[in-house]
Amino acid sequence: MLACSSGCGQMQNMEQSDGDGSLAQVRHVVLVLSGKGGVGKSTITTELALALRQAGKRVGILDVDLCGPSIPRMLSVGRPDVHQCDSGWVPVYTDAQKSLALMSIGFLLEDPDEAIVWRGPKKTALIGQFVSDVAWGELDVLLVDTPPGTSDEHLAVLENLKKHRVDGAVLVTTPQAVSTGDVRREITFCNKTGVRILGIIENMSGFVCPHCSECSNIFSKGGGEELAKLTGSVFLGSVPLDPLLSASVEEGKDFTQLFPNSATFSVISKISQTLLNSLQTA
Amino acid sequence: THFCCYLFITPPRTRTKPRTCQHTDECLVFADCPGTTSEQAGKSASCQGCPNQKLCASGATKAPDPAIAEIGQKLSTVKHKILVLSGKGGVGKSTFSAHLAHALASDSSKEVALLDVDICGPSIPRIMGLEGEQVHQSGSGWSPVYVEDNLAVMSVGFLLSSPDDAVIWRGPKKNGMIKQFLRDVDWGELDYLIIDTPPGTSDEHLSVVQYLSSTHVDGAVIITTPQEVSLQDVRKEIRFCQKVTLPIIGVVENMSGFVCPKCKNTSLIFPPTSGGAEQMCTDLNLPLLGKVPLDPRIARSCDEGKSFLNEIPDSPAAEVYQRIVQSKC
């Protein structure tokens, strides 16, 4: 505030010299979007990150869901203290090899149960600062997990990441029409904001009863693929509704290591491979 | 009461000064901003250099929005107002809101309205079977869309020209739309107004509560699913209700368990690892209104825009819904 009236010029200079410093060594930036809430954006982000890491990549996750940051729990990192270095916030590493880095807006907040009741402009300001201030270091892929919708957070993320470069977005939907309807709007959002759609993932796609192996399509079936056809997007795959997967993210365990032979993992791993190929060929 | 976002700020753990100044007419983001409605607005040391300083100092920001009184007047004929909230997305807020509306409207002597304030992801038109409907302007305001004679619906979805239309709006514009929904829709006399909200605790929620502050609101029904990943967001929503002194009618646990249609065994697809809504309600001393099982026919009914309660009235899920409605509303 006071800095503003006295040292604005100086601050601007600083920003310019920073440029996109914190993202300079990040090869690919991928947004995970969905118009609908609760379809598994955070779960898919987490699992994709774990699968990419297993493929030998250095991965970062940026969690910008202010009202409901879930990733720290899913990776069981708790609430670590976040440190600052000369080049910005130091992300939290989930392993000793520093192959999976996480920065959640949840880390910066005092009390995890506290409601963040902020209107848009304040969110925009914090996200803007947050996105450009993380010292990611060298990364192959940075996944950005977003809240549902097409509003302040999304615009803020885009505005700030675009200074660098955004490779594109992965859209997550569940199979029902109620969900694909919202994701159609998200596609329009991407088109309007010039974000390439890397593909659509259908989550919660069918449930195989552990007792009798009967497959029930609890949230219907095929909506994601249909949507991909309708909009001319790539369909990346269907992730089944797997209680082992929901239990893993609940407890913050690495599903990709616990159940490497499951059908669910093979789908996730295939999706991550397709994604990687499309990033590298683009 | 005017709820400036400032009043609810949890300070970031490590304070840093915003790099750039960001202002709007709605709120300020400076760490030391006294808030637009405070006595100190425009006068404190931290206001120096703020482009909104003059506006704040003039006292204009302290006056309540005149729309609040107008809305109070307009909705004085609505007997009961119920909000449906959840911190988490995709837990079934809209499904619950729609079925609550259907259940209440099954008594033909009651007038029921359902308002969808999810501006960016309006699902209510599809769930109510009203996709493609448009709102009409009449002398007394916007006319809602009627599903039945005694069941009116309003949603931003009725204002869009195609299902691909995205509403890419920032907060202040969404707030303006909500104000219009509450002030300018010709609801007529109502027994029940049910308000379906988007996930989170942000503009839409603050605006609804603020705009309804001069009328009586019965309270909020909170929807959750059994996992801790969902409950951790829902606890925040409960804190929100407490902060804005919105009474909580109770909590509904949705997607509670899945009964295989073939072998009839129950699977906990979304496991209640921390005790589910039941434990949370005990901890926070809130009534648990019921647990609705996962039933694929609910999602199908919603996609087809039909009432699950009419389609399969004797199913366990429909019975739970009916019981919740009978007990509380």
mmCIF file of N, CA and C in Angstrom, chain A residues 4-117:
data_model
loop_
_atom_site.group_PDB
_atom_site.id
_atom_site.type_symbol
_atom_site.label_atom_id
_atom_site.label_comp_id
_atom_site.label_asym_id
_atom_site.label_seq_id
_atom_site.Cartn_x
_atom_site.Cartn_y
_atom_site.Cartn_z
ATOM 1 N N CYS A 4 3.236 1.268 -2.581
ATOM 2 C CA CYS A 4 2.643 1.580 -3.857
ATOM 3 C C CYS A 4 2.780 3.050 -4.200
ATOM 4 N N SER A 5 2.499 3.891 -3.203
ATOM 5 C CA SER A 5 2.569 5.308 -3.498
ATOM 6 C C SER A 5 4.022 5.770 -3.603
ATOM 7 N N SER A 6 4.900 5.047 -2.922
ATOM 8 C CA SER A 6 6.280 5.522 -2.914
ATOM 9 C C SER A 6 7.169 4.814 -3.922
ATOM 10 N N GLY A 7 6.926 3.535 -4.149
ATOM 11 C CA GLY A 7 7.915 2.804 -4.922
ATOM 12 C C GLY A 7 7.373 2.010 -6.090
ATOM 13 N N CYS A 8 6.329 2.527 -6.712
ATOM 14 C CA CYS A 8 5.691 1.758 -7.771
ATOM 15 C C CYS A 8 6.643 1.434 -8.906
ATOM 16 N N GLY A 9 7.394 2.463 -9.326
ATOM 17 C CA GLY A 9 8.295 2.279 -10.454
ATOM 18 C C GLY A 9 9.291 1.178 -10.165
ATOM 19 N N GLN A 10 9.781 1.228 -8.976
ATOM 20 C CA GLN A 10 10.780 0.254 -8.581
ATOM 21 C C GLN A 10 10.225 -1.168 -8.620
ATOM 22 N N MET A 11 8.984 -1.284 -8.134
ATOM 23 C CA MET A 11 8.383 -2.612 -8.094
ATOM 24 C C MET A 11 8.175 -3.172 -9.498
ATOM 25 N N GLN A 12 7.771 -2.276 -10.394
ATOM 26 C CA GLN A 12 7.533 -2.748 -11.752
ATOM 27 C C GLN A 12 8.822 -3.270 -12.374
ATOM 28 N N ASN A 13 9.903 -2.536 -12.118
ATOM 29 C CA ASN A 13 11.186 -2.978 -12.635
ATOM 30 C C ASN A 13 11.519 -4.369 -12.154
ATOM 31 N N MET A 14 11.235 -4.559 -10.874
ATOM 32 C CA MET A 14 11.558 -5.834 -10.275
ATOM 33 C C MET A 14 10.789 -6.942 -10.979
ATOM 34 N N GLU A 15 9.517 -6.645 -11.235
ATOM 35 C CA GLU A 15 8.695 -7.666 -11.870
ATOM 36 C C GLU A 15 9.210 -8.007 -13.255
ATOM 37 N N GLN A 16 9.634 -6.956 -13.951
ATOM 38 C CA GLN A 16 10.104 -7.222 -15.305
ATOM 39 C C GLN A 16 11.349 -8.097 -15.303
ATOM 40 N N SER A 17 12.231 -7.786 -14.355
ATOM 41 C CA SER A 17 13.448 -8.576 -14.347
ATOM 42 C C SER A 17 13.126 -10.010 -13.917
ATOM 43 N N ASP A 18 12.148 -10.146 -13.052
ATOM 44 C CA ASP A 18 11.683 -11.492 -12.689
ATOM 45 C C ASP A 18 11.185 -12.212 -13.925
ATOM 46 N N GLY A 19 10.442 -11.455 -14.731
ATOM 47 C CA GLY A 19 9.782 -12.027 -15.900
ATOM 48 C C GLY A 19 8.972 -13.227 -15.470
ATOM 49 N N ASP A 20 9.107 -14.340 -16.184
ATOM 50 C CA ASP A 20 8.413 -15.537 -15.731
ATOM 51 C C ASP A 20 9.427 -16.477 -15.078
ATOM 52 N N GLY A 21 10.323 -15.874 -14.341
ATOM 53 C CA GLY A 21 11.421 -16.599 -13.738
ATOM 54 C C GLY A 21 11.027 -17.897 -13.082
ATOM 55 N N SER A 22 9.947 -17.851 -12.292
ATOM 56 C CA SER A 22 9.594 -19.027 -11.521
ATOM 57 C C SER A 22 9.126 -20.163 -12.423
ATOM 58 N N LEU A 23 8.693 -19.833 -13.634
ATOM 59 C CA LEU A 23 8.204 -20.869 -14.530
ATOM 60 C C LEU A 23 9.169 -21.125 -15.688
ATOM 61 N N ALA A 24 10.306 -20.469 -15.629
ATOM 62 C CA ALA A 24 11.216 -20.525 -16.772
ATOM 63 C C ALA A 24 11.694 -21.938 -17.079
ATOM 64 N N GLN A 25 11.852 -22.738 -16.028
ATOM 65 C CA GLN A 25 12.365 -24.088 -16.258
ATOM 66 C C GLN A 25 11.248 -25.134 -16.242
ATOM 67 N N VAL A 26 10.018 -24.667 -16.389
ATOM 68 C CA VAL A 26 8.889 -25.598 -16.435
ATOM 69 C C VAL A 26 8.575 -25.854 -17.902
ATOM 70 N N ARG A 27 8.688 -27.100 -18.322
ATOM 71 C CA ARG A 27 8.544 -27.392 -19.744
ATOM 72 C C ARG A 27 7.093 -27.293 -20.212
ATOM 73 N N HIS A 28 6.180 -27.922 -19.465
ATOM 74 C CA HIS A 28 4.784 -27.932 -19.905
ATOM 75 C C HIS A 28 3.847 -27.546 -18.768
ATOM 76 N N VAL A 29 2.862 -26.736 -19.101
ATOM 77 C CA VAL A 29 1.864 -26.359 -18.098
ATOM 78 C C VAL A 29 0.500 -26.862 -18.577
ATOM 79 N N VAL A 30 -0.148 -27.672 -17.749
ATOM 80 C CA VAL A 30 -1.447 -28.254 -18.113
ATOM 81 C C VAL A 30 -2.473 -27.895 -17.055
ATOM 82 N N LEU A 31 -3.603 -27.356 -17.483
ATOM 83 C CA LEU A 31 -4.678 -27.053 -16.548
ATOM 84 C C LEU A 31 -5.614 -28.254 -16.461
ATOM 85 N N VAL A 32 -6.117 -28.529 -15.267
ATOM 86 C CA VAL A 32 -7.155 -29.537 -15.128
ATOM 87 C C VAL A 32 -8.438 -28.790 -14.802
ATOM 88 N N LEU A 33 -9.394 -28.875 -15.711
ATOM 89 C CA LEU A 33 -10.605 -28.056 -15.599
ATOM 90 C C LEU A 33 -11.856 -28.923 -15.604
ATOM 91 N N SER A 34 -12.908 -28.380 -15.022
ATOM 92 C CA SER A 34 -14.226 -28.961 -15.201
ATOM 93 C C SER A 34 -15.249 -27.922 -14.818
ATOM 94 N N GLY A 35 -16.307 -27.824 -15.575
ATOM 95 C CA GLY A 35 -17.352 -26.885 -15.214
ATOM 96 C C GLY A 35 -18.084 -27.347 -13.969
ATOM 97 N N LYS A 36 -18.023 -28.649 -13.722
ATOM 98 C CA LYS A 36 -18.814 -29.225 -12.641
ATOM 99 C C LYS A 36 -17.930 -29.546 -11.444
ATOM 100 N N GLY A 37 -18.466 -29.410 -10.255
ATOM 101 C CA GLY A 37 -17.716 -29.763 -9.057
ATOM 102 C C GLY A 37 -17.829 -31.243 -8.747
ATOM 103 N N GLY A 38 -16.881 -31.745 -7.977
ATOM 104 C CA GLY A 38 -16.974 -33.112 -7.476
ATOM 105 C C GLY A 38 -16.878 -34.199 -8.523
ATOM 106 N N VAL A 39 -16.319 -33.888 -9.687
ATOM 107 C CA VAL A 39 -16.204 -34.916 -10.718
ATOM 108 C C VAL A 39 -14.856 -35.627 -10.643
ATOM 109 N N GLY A 40 -13.987 -35.112 -9.778
ATOM 110 C CA GLY A 40 -12.697 -35.783 -9.607
ATOM 111 C C GLY A 40 -11.518 -35.045 -10.213
ATOM 112 N N LYS A 41 -11.607 -33.734 -10.311
ATOM 113 C CA LYS A 41 -10.466 -32.969 -10.823
ATOM 114 C C LYS A 41 -9.227 -33.215 -9.972
ATOM 115 N N SER A 42 -9.393 -33.075 -8.663
ATOM 116 C CA SER A 42 -8.228 -33.214 -7.779
ATOM 117 C C SER A 42 -7.726 -34.646 -7.783
ATOM 118 N N THR A 43 -8.629 -35.609 -7.788
ATOM 119 C CA THR A 43 -8.215 -37.012 -7.836
ATOM 120 C C THR A 43 -7.450 -37.283 -9.124
ATOM 121 N N ILE A 44 -7.980 -36.839 -10.241
ATOM 122 C CA ILE A 44 -7.318 -37.074 -11.526
ATOM 123 C C ILE A 44 -5.969 -36.347 -11.563
ATOM 124 N N THR A 45 -5.940 -35.121 -11.059
ATOM 125 C CA THR A 45 -4.676 -34.381 -11.020
ATOM 126 C C THR A 45 -3.636 -35.169 -10.234
ATOM 127 N N THR A 46 -4.043 -35.630 -9.049
ATOM 128 C CA THR A 46 -3.127 -36.378 -8.193
ATOM 129 C C THR A 46 -2.631 -37.642 -8.882
ATOM 130 N N GLU A 47 -3.565 -38.393 -9.450
ATOM 131 C CA GLU A 47 -3.177 -39.676 -10.054
ATOM 132 C C GLU A 47 -2.327 -39.471 -11.307
ATOM 133 N N LEU A 48 -2.664 -38.451 -12.092
ATOM 134 C CA LEU A 48 -1.843 -38.175 -13.276
ATOM 135 C C LEU A 48 -0.421 -37.812 -12.855
ATOM 136 N N ALA A 49 -0.337 -37.013 -11.797
ATOM 137 C CA ALA A 49 0.980 -36.605 -11.322
ATOM 138 C C ALA A 49 1.774 -37.823 -10.870
ATOM 139 N N LEU A 50 1.115 -38.719 -10.144
ATOM 140 C CA LEU A 50 1.807 -39.908 -9.658
ATOM 141 C C LEU A 50 2.226 -40.809 -10.824
ATOM 142 N N ALA A 51 1.340 -40.915 -11.814
ATOM 143 C CA ALA A 51 1.663 -41.755 -12.967
ATOM 144 C C ALA A 51 2.817 -41.149 -13.774
ATOM 145 N N LEU A 52 2.801 -39.840 -13.919
ATOM 146 C CA LEU A 52 3.882 -39.180 -14.661
ATOM 147 C C LEU A 52 5.204 -39.340 -13.924
ATOM 148 N N ARG A 53 5.116 -39.261 -12.608
ATOM 149 C CA ARG A 53 6.338 -39.432 -11.831
ATOM 150 C C ARG A 53 6.880 -40.849 -12.026
ATOM 151 N N GLN A 54 5.938 -41.798 -12.040
ATOM 152 C CA GLN A 54 6.371 -43.176 -12.228
ATOM 153 C C GLN A 54 7.046 -43.356 -13.590
ATOM 154 N N ALA A 55 6.612 -42.542 -14.540
ATOM 155 C CA ALA A 55 7.231 -42.604 -15.869
ATOM 156 C C ALA A 55 8.547 -41.832 -15.909
ATOM 157 N N GLY A 56 9.002 -41.405 -14.745
ATOM 158 C CA GLY A 56 10.313 -40.779 -14.672
ATOM 159 C C GLY A 56 10.331 -39.274 -14.904
ATOM 160 N N LYS A 57 9.166 -38.651 -14.805
ATOM 161 C CA LYS A 57 9.116 -37.211 -15.044
ATOM 162 C C LYS A 57 9.152 -36.435 -13.729
ATOM 163 N N ARG A 58 9.615 -35.218 -13.843
ATOM 164 C CA ARG A 58 9.524 -34.321 -12.679
ATOM 165 C C ARG A 58 8.225 -33.545 -12.804
ATOM 166 N N VAL A 59 7.425 -33.631 -11.762
ATOM 167 C CA VAL A 59 6.073 -33.107 -11.851
ATOM 168 C C VAL A 59 5.796 -32.103 -10.738
ATOM 169 N N GLY A 60 5.018 -31.092 -11.060
ATOM 170 C CA GLY A 60 4.557 -30.160 -10.037
ATOM 171 C C GLY A 60 3.037 -30.068 -10.071
ATOM 172 N N ILE A 61 2.444 -29.833 -8.916
ATOM 173 C CA ILE A 61 1.001 -29.600 -8.863
ATOM 174 C C ILE A 61 0.776 -28.245 -8.205
ATOM 175 N N LEU A 62 -0.023 -27.433 -8.864
ATOM 176 C CA LEU A 62 -0.414 -26.154 -8.291
ATOM 177 C C LEU A 62 -1.910 -26.228 -8.009
ATOM 178 N N ASP A 63 -2.293 -26.111 -6.757
ATOM 179 C CA ASP A 63 -3.691 -26.257 -6.342
ATOM 180 C C ASP A 63 -4.228 -24.863 -6.041
ATOM 181 N N VAL A 64 -5.118 -24.375 -6.890
ATOM 182 C CA VAL A 64 -5.619 -23.014 -6.674
ATOM 183 C C VAL A 64 -7.062 -22.992 -6.182
ATOM 184 N N ASP A 65 -7.561 -24.126 -5.684
ATOM 185 C CA ASP A 65 -8.926 -24.144 -5.175
ATOM 186 C C ASP A 65 -8.924 -23.578 -3.754
ATOM 187 N N LEU A 66 -9.305 -22.297 -3.671
ATOM 188 C CA LEU A 66 -9.233 -21.598 -2.381
ATOM 189 C C LEU A 66 -10.243 -22.110 -1.380
ATOM 190 N N CYS A 67 -11.464 -22.350 -1.861
ATOM 191 C CA CYS A 67 -12.534 -22.720 -0.931
ATOM 192 C C CYS A 67 -12.472 -24.190 -0.556
ATOM 193 N N GLY A 68 -11.796 -24.997 -1.369
ATOM 194 C CA GLY A 68 -11.722 -26.418 -1.035
ATOM 195 C C GLY A 68 -10.461 -27.071 -1.553
ATOM 196 N N PRO A 69 -9.303 -26.706 -0.999
ATOM 197 C CA PRO A 69 -8.068 -27.342 -1.470
ATOM 198 C C PRO A 69 -7.980 -28.790 -0.976
ATOM 199 N N SER A 70 -8.001 -29.750 -1.887
ATOM 200 C CA SER A 70 -8.023 -31.166 -1.484
ATOM 201 C C SER A 70 -6.692 -31.867 -1.689
ATOM 202 N N ILE A 71 -5.842 -31.327 -2.554
ATOM 203 C CA ILE A 71 -4.636 -32.067 -2.936
ATOM 204 C C ILE A 71 -3.705 -32.369 -1.752
ATOM 205 N N PRO A 72 -3.506 -31.426 -0.817
ATOM 206 C CA PRO A 72 -2.593 -31.756 0.292
ATOM 207 C C PRO A 72 -3.015 -33.036 1.008
ATOM 208 N N ARG A 73 -4.324 -33.226 1.178
ATOM 209 C CA ARG A 73 -4.777 -34.434 1.834
ATOM 210 C C ARG A 73 -4.522 -35.659 0.962
ATOM 211 N N MET A 74 -4.798 -35.506 -0.337
ATOM 212 C CA MET A 74 -4.651 -36.652 -1.235
ATOM 213 C C MET A 74 -3.204 -37.120 -1.355
ATOM 214 N N LEU A 75 -2.265 -36.216 -1.130
ATOM 215 C CA LEU A 75 -0.855 -36.606 -1.185
ATOM 216 C C LEU A 75 -0.288 -36.744 0.223
ATOM 217 N N SER A 76 -1.169 -36.629 1.185
ATOM 218 C CA SER A 76 -0.834 -36.743 2.609
ATOM 219 C C SER A 76 0.432 -35.961 2.991
ATOM 220 N N VAL A 77 0.441 -34.694 2.633
ATOM 221 C CA VAL A 77 1.549 -33.843 3.048
ATOM 222 C C VAL A 77 1.186 -32.992 4.262
ATOM 223 N N GLY A 78 -0.076 -33.076 4.697
ATOM 224 C CA GLY A 78 -0.468 -32.323 5.884
ATOM 225 C C GLY A 78 -0.411 -30.825 5.657
ATOM 226 N N ARG A 79 0.016 -30.111 6.673
ATOM 227 C CA ARG A 79 0.110 -28.664 6.544
ATOM 228 C C ARG A 79 1.512 -28.187 6.888
ATOM 229 N N PRO A 80 2.409 -28.385 5.953
ATOM 230 C CA PRO A 80 3.791 -27.994 6.229
ATOM 231 C C PRO A 80 3.931 -26.480 6.240
ATOM 232 N N ASP A 81 4.984 -26.004 6.850
ATOM 233 C CA ASP A 81 5.302 -24.585 6.747
ATOM 234 C C ASP A 81 5.893 -24.328 5.378
ATOM 235 N N VAL A 82 5.464 -23.260 4.771
ATOM 236 C CA VAL A 82 5.999 -22.943 3.453
ATOM 237 C C VAL A 82 7.088 -21.894 3.611
ATOM 238 N N HIS A 83 8.200 -22.164 2.977
ATOM 239 C CA HIS A 83 9.317 -21.234 3.114
ATOM 240 C C HIS A 83 9.465 -20.371 1.884
ATOM 241 N N GLN A 84 10.084 -19.258 2.089
ATOM 242 C CA GLN A 84 10.353 -18.374 0.964
ATOM 243 C C GLN A 84 11.843 -18.323 0.714
ATOM 244 N N CYS A 85 12.200 -18.365 -0.566
ATOM 245 C CA CYS A 85 13.606 -18.143 -0.890
ATOM 246 C C CYS A 85 13.666 -16.915 -1.787
ATOM 247 N N ASP A 86 14.823 -16.624 -2.309
ATOM 248 C CA ASP A 86 14.955 -15.409 -3.113
ATOM 249 C C ASP A 86 14.031 -15.411 -4.314
ATOM 250 N N SER A 87 13.818 -16.593 -4.886
ATOM 251 C CA SER A 87 13.005 -16.613 -6.098
ATOM 252 C C SER A 87 11.531 -16.892 -5.821
ATOM 253 N N GLY A 88 11.104 -16.977 -4.563
ATOM 254 C CA GLY A 88 9.675 -17.103 -4.274
ATOM 255 C C GLY A 88 9.367 -18.201 -3.267
ATOM 256 N N TRP A 89 8.111 -18.644 -3.289
ATOM 257 C CA TRP A 89 7.689 -19.715 -2.373
ATOM 258 C C TRP A 89 8.349 -21.023 -2.788
ATOM 259 N N VAL A 90 8.845 -21.756 -1.815
ATOM 260 C CA VAL A 90 9.422 -23.061 -2.123
ATOM 261 C C VAL A 90 8.312 -24.098 -2.038
ATOM 262 N N PRO A 91 8.078 -24.859 -3.112
ATOM 263 C CA PRO A 91 7.006 -25.856 -3.052
ATOM 264 C C PRO A 91 7.361 -26.979 -2.084
ATOM 265 N N VAL A 92 6.356 -27.764 -1.736
ATOM 266 C CA VAL A 92 6.563 -28.862 -0.807
ATOM 267 C C VAL A 92 6.812 -30.133 -1.624
ATOM 268 N N TYR A 93 7.868 -30.841 -1.315
ATOM 269 C CA TYR A 93 8.178 -32.063 -2.061
ATOM 270 C C TYR A 93 7.628 -33.268 -1.320
ATOM 271 N N THR A 94 7.030 -34.198 -2.075
ATOM 272 C CA THR A 94 6.422 -35.357 -1.433
ATOM 273 C C THR A 94 7.415 -36.507 -1.299
ATOM 274 N N ASP A 95 8.575 -36.365 -1.892
ATOM 275 C CA ASP A 95 9.552 -37.454 -1.821
ATOM 276 C C ASP A 95 10.964 -36.881 -1.748
ATOM 277 N N ALA A 96 11.868 -37.725 -1.341
ATOM 278 C CA ALA A 96 13.253 -37.279 -1.158
ATOM 279 C C ALA A 96 13.900 -36.902 -2.492
ATOM 280 N N GLN A 97 13.474 -37.551 -3.563
ATOM 281 C CA GLN A 97 14.079 -37.258 -4.872
ATOM 282 C C GLN A 97 13.590 -35.944 -5.459
ATOM 283 N N LYS A 98 12.640 -35.333 -4.778
ATOM 284 C CA LYS A 98 12.065 -34.078 -5.249
ATOM 285 C C LYS A 98 11.494 -34.198 -6.661
ATOM 286 N N SER A 99 10.854 -35.335 -6.915
ATOM 287 C CA SER A 99 10.295 -35.512 -8.247
ATOM 288 C C SER A 99 8.828 -35.085 -8.308
ATOM 289 N N LEU A 100 8.206 -34.871 -7.154
ATOM 290 C CA LEU A 100 6.818 -34.394 -7.146
ATOM 291 C C LEU A 100 6.700 -33.214 -6.180
ATOM 292 N N ALA A 101 6.484 -32.051 -6.764
ATOM 293 C CA ALA A 101 6.400 -30.830 -5.975
ATOM 294 C C ALA A 101 4.957 -30.363 -5.896
ATOM 295 N N LEU A 102 4.571 -29.845 -4.756
ATOM 296 C CA LEU A 102 3.193 -29.398 -4.599
ATOM 297 C C LEU A 102 3.161 -28.016 -3.982
ATOM 298 N N MET A 103 2.305 -27.169 -4.540
ATOM 299 C CA MET A 103 2.044 -25.905 -3.878
ATOM 300 C C MET A 103 0.533 -25.732 -3.842
ATOM 301 N N SER A 104 0.002 -25.611 -2.651
ATOM 302 C CA SER A 104 -1.440 -25.428 -2.517
ATOM 303 C C SER A 104 -1.680 -24.107 -1.823
ATOM 304 N N ILE A 105 -2.711 -23.466 -2.285
ATOM 305 C CA ILE A 105 -3.066 -22.209 -1.676
ATOM 306 C C ILE A 105 -3.494 -22.466 -0.233
ATOM 307 N N GLY A 106 -3.867 -23.714 0.048
ATOM 308 C CA GLY A 106 -4.255 -24.087 1.404
ATOM 309 C C GLY A 106 -3.112 -23.946 2.398
ATOM 310 N N PHE A 107 -1.866 -24.077 1.900
ATOM 311 C CA PHE A 107 -0.712 -23.984 2.798
ATOM 312 C C PHE A 107 -0.574 -22.599 3.423
ATOM 313 N N LEU A 108 -1.088 -21.604 2.712
ATOM 314 C CA LEU A 108 -0.852 -20.238 3.165
ATOM 315 C C LEU A 108 -1.897 -19.769 4.167
ATOM 316 N N LEU A 109 -2.858 -20.629 4.430
ATOM 317 C CA LEU A 109 -3.960 -20.175 5.275
ATOM 318 C C LEU A 109 -3.796 -20.686 6.689
ATOM 319 N N GLU A 110 -4.238 -19.851 7.582
ATOM 320 C CA GLU A 110 -3.978 -20.088 9.001
ATOM 321 C C GLU A 110 -4.594 -21.385 9.542
ATOM 322 N N ASP A 111 -5.901 -21.526 9.371
ATOM 323 C CA ASP A 111 -6.620 -22.607 10.029
ATOM 324 C C ASP A 111 -7.329 -23.439 8.965
ATOM 325 N N PRO A 112 -7.041 -24.744 8.894
ATOM 326 C CA PRO A 112 -7.589 -25.547 7.795
ATOM 327 C C PRO A 112 -9.118 -25.623 7.788
ATOM 328 N N ASP A 113 -9.743 -25.485 8.933
ATOM 329 C CA ASP A 113 -11.205 -25.557 8.968
ATOM 330 C C ASP A 113 -11.850 -24.206 8.710
ATOM 331 N N GLU A 114 -11.045 -23.182 8.676
ATOM 332 C CA GLU A 114 -11.590 -21.844 8.498
ATOM 333 C C GLU A 114 -12.168 -21.693 7.091
ATOM 334 N N ALA A 115 -13.323 -21.075 7.006
ATOM 335 C CA ALA A 115 -13.895 -20.833 5.685
ATOM 336 C C ALA A 115 -13.204 -19.629 5.065
ATOM 337 N N ILE A 116 -12.821 -19.777 3.818
ATOM 338 C CA ILE A 116 -12.233 -18.645 3.115
ATOM 339 C C ILE A 116 -13.371 -17.945 2.395
ATOM 340 N N VAL A 117 -13.927 -16.982 3.049
ATOM 341 C CA VAL A 117 -15.078 -16.312 2.460
ATOM 342 C C VAL A 117 -14.598 -15.049 1.774
#
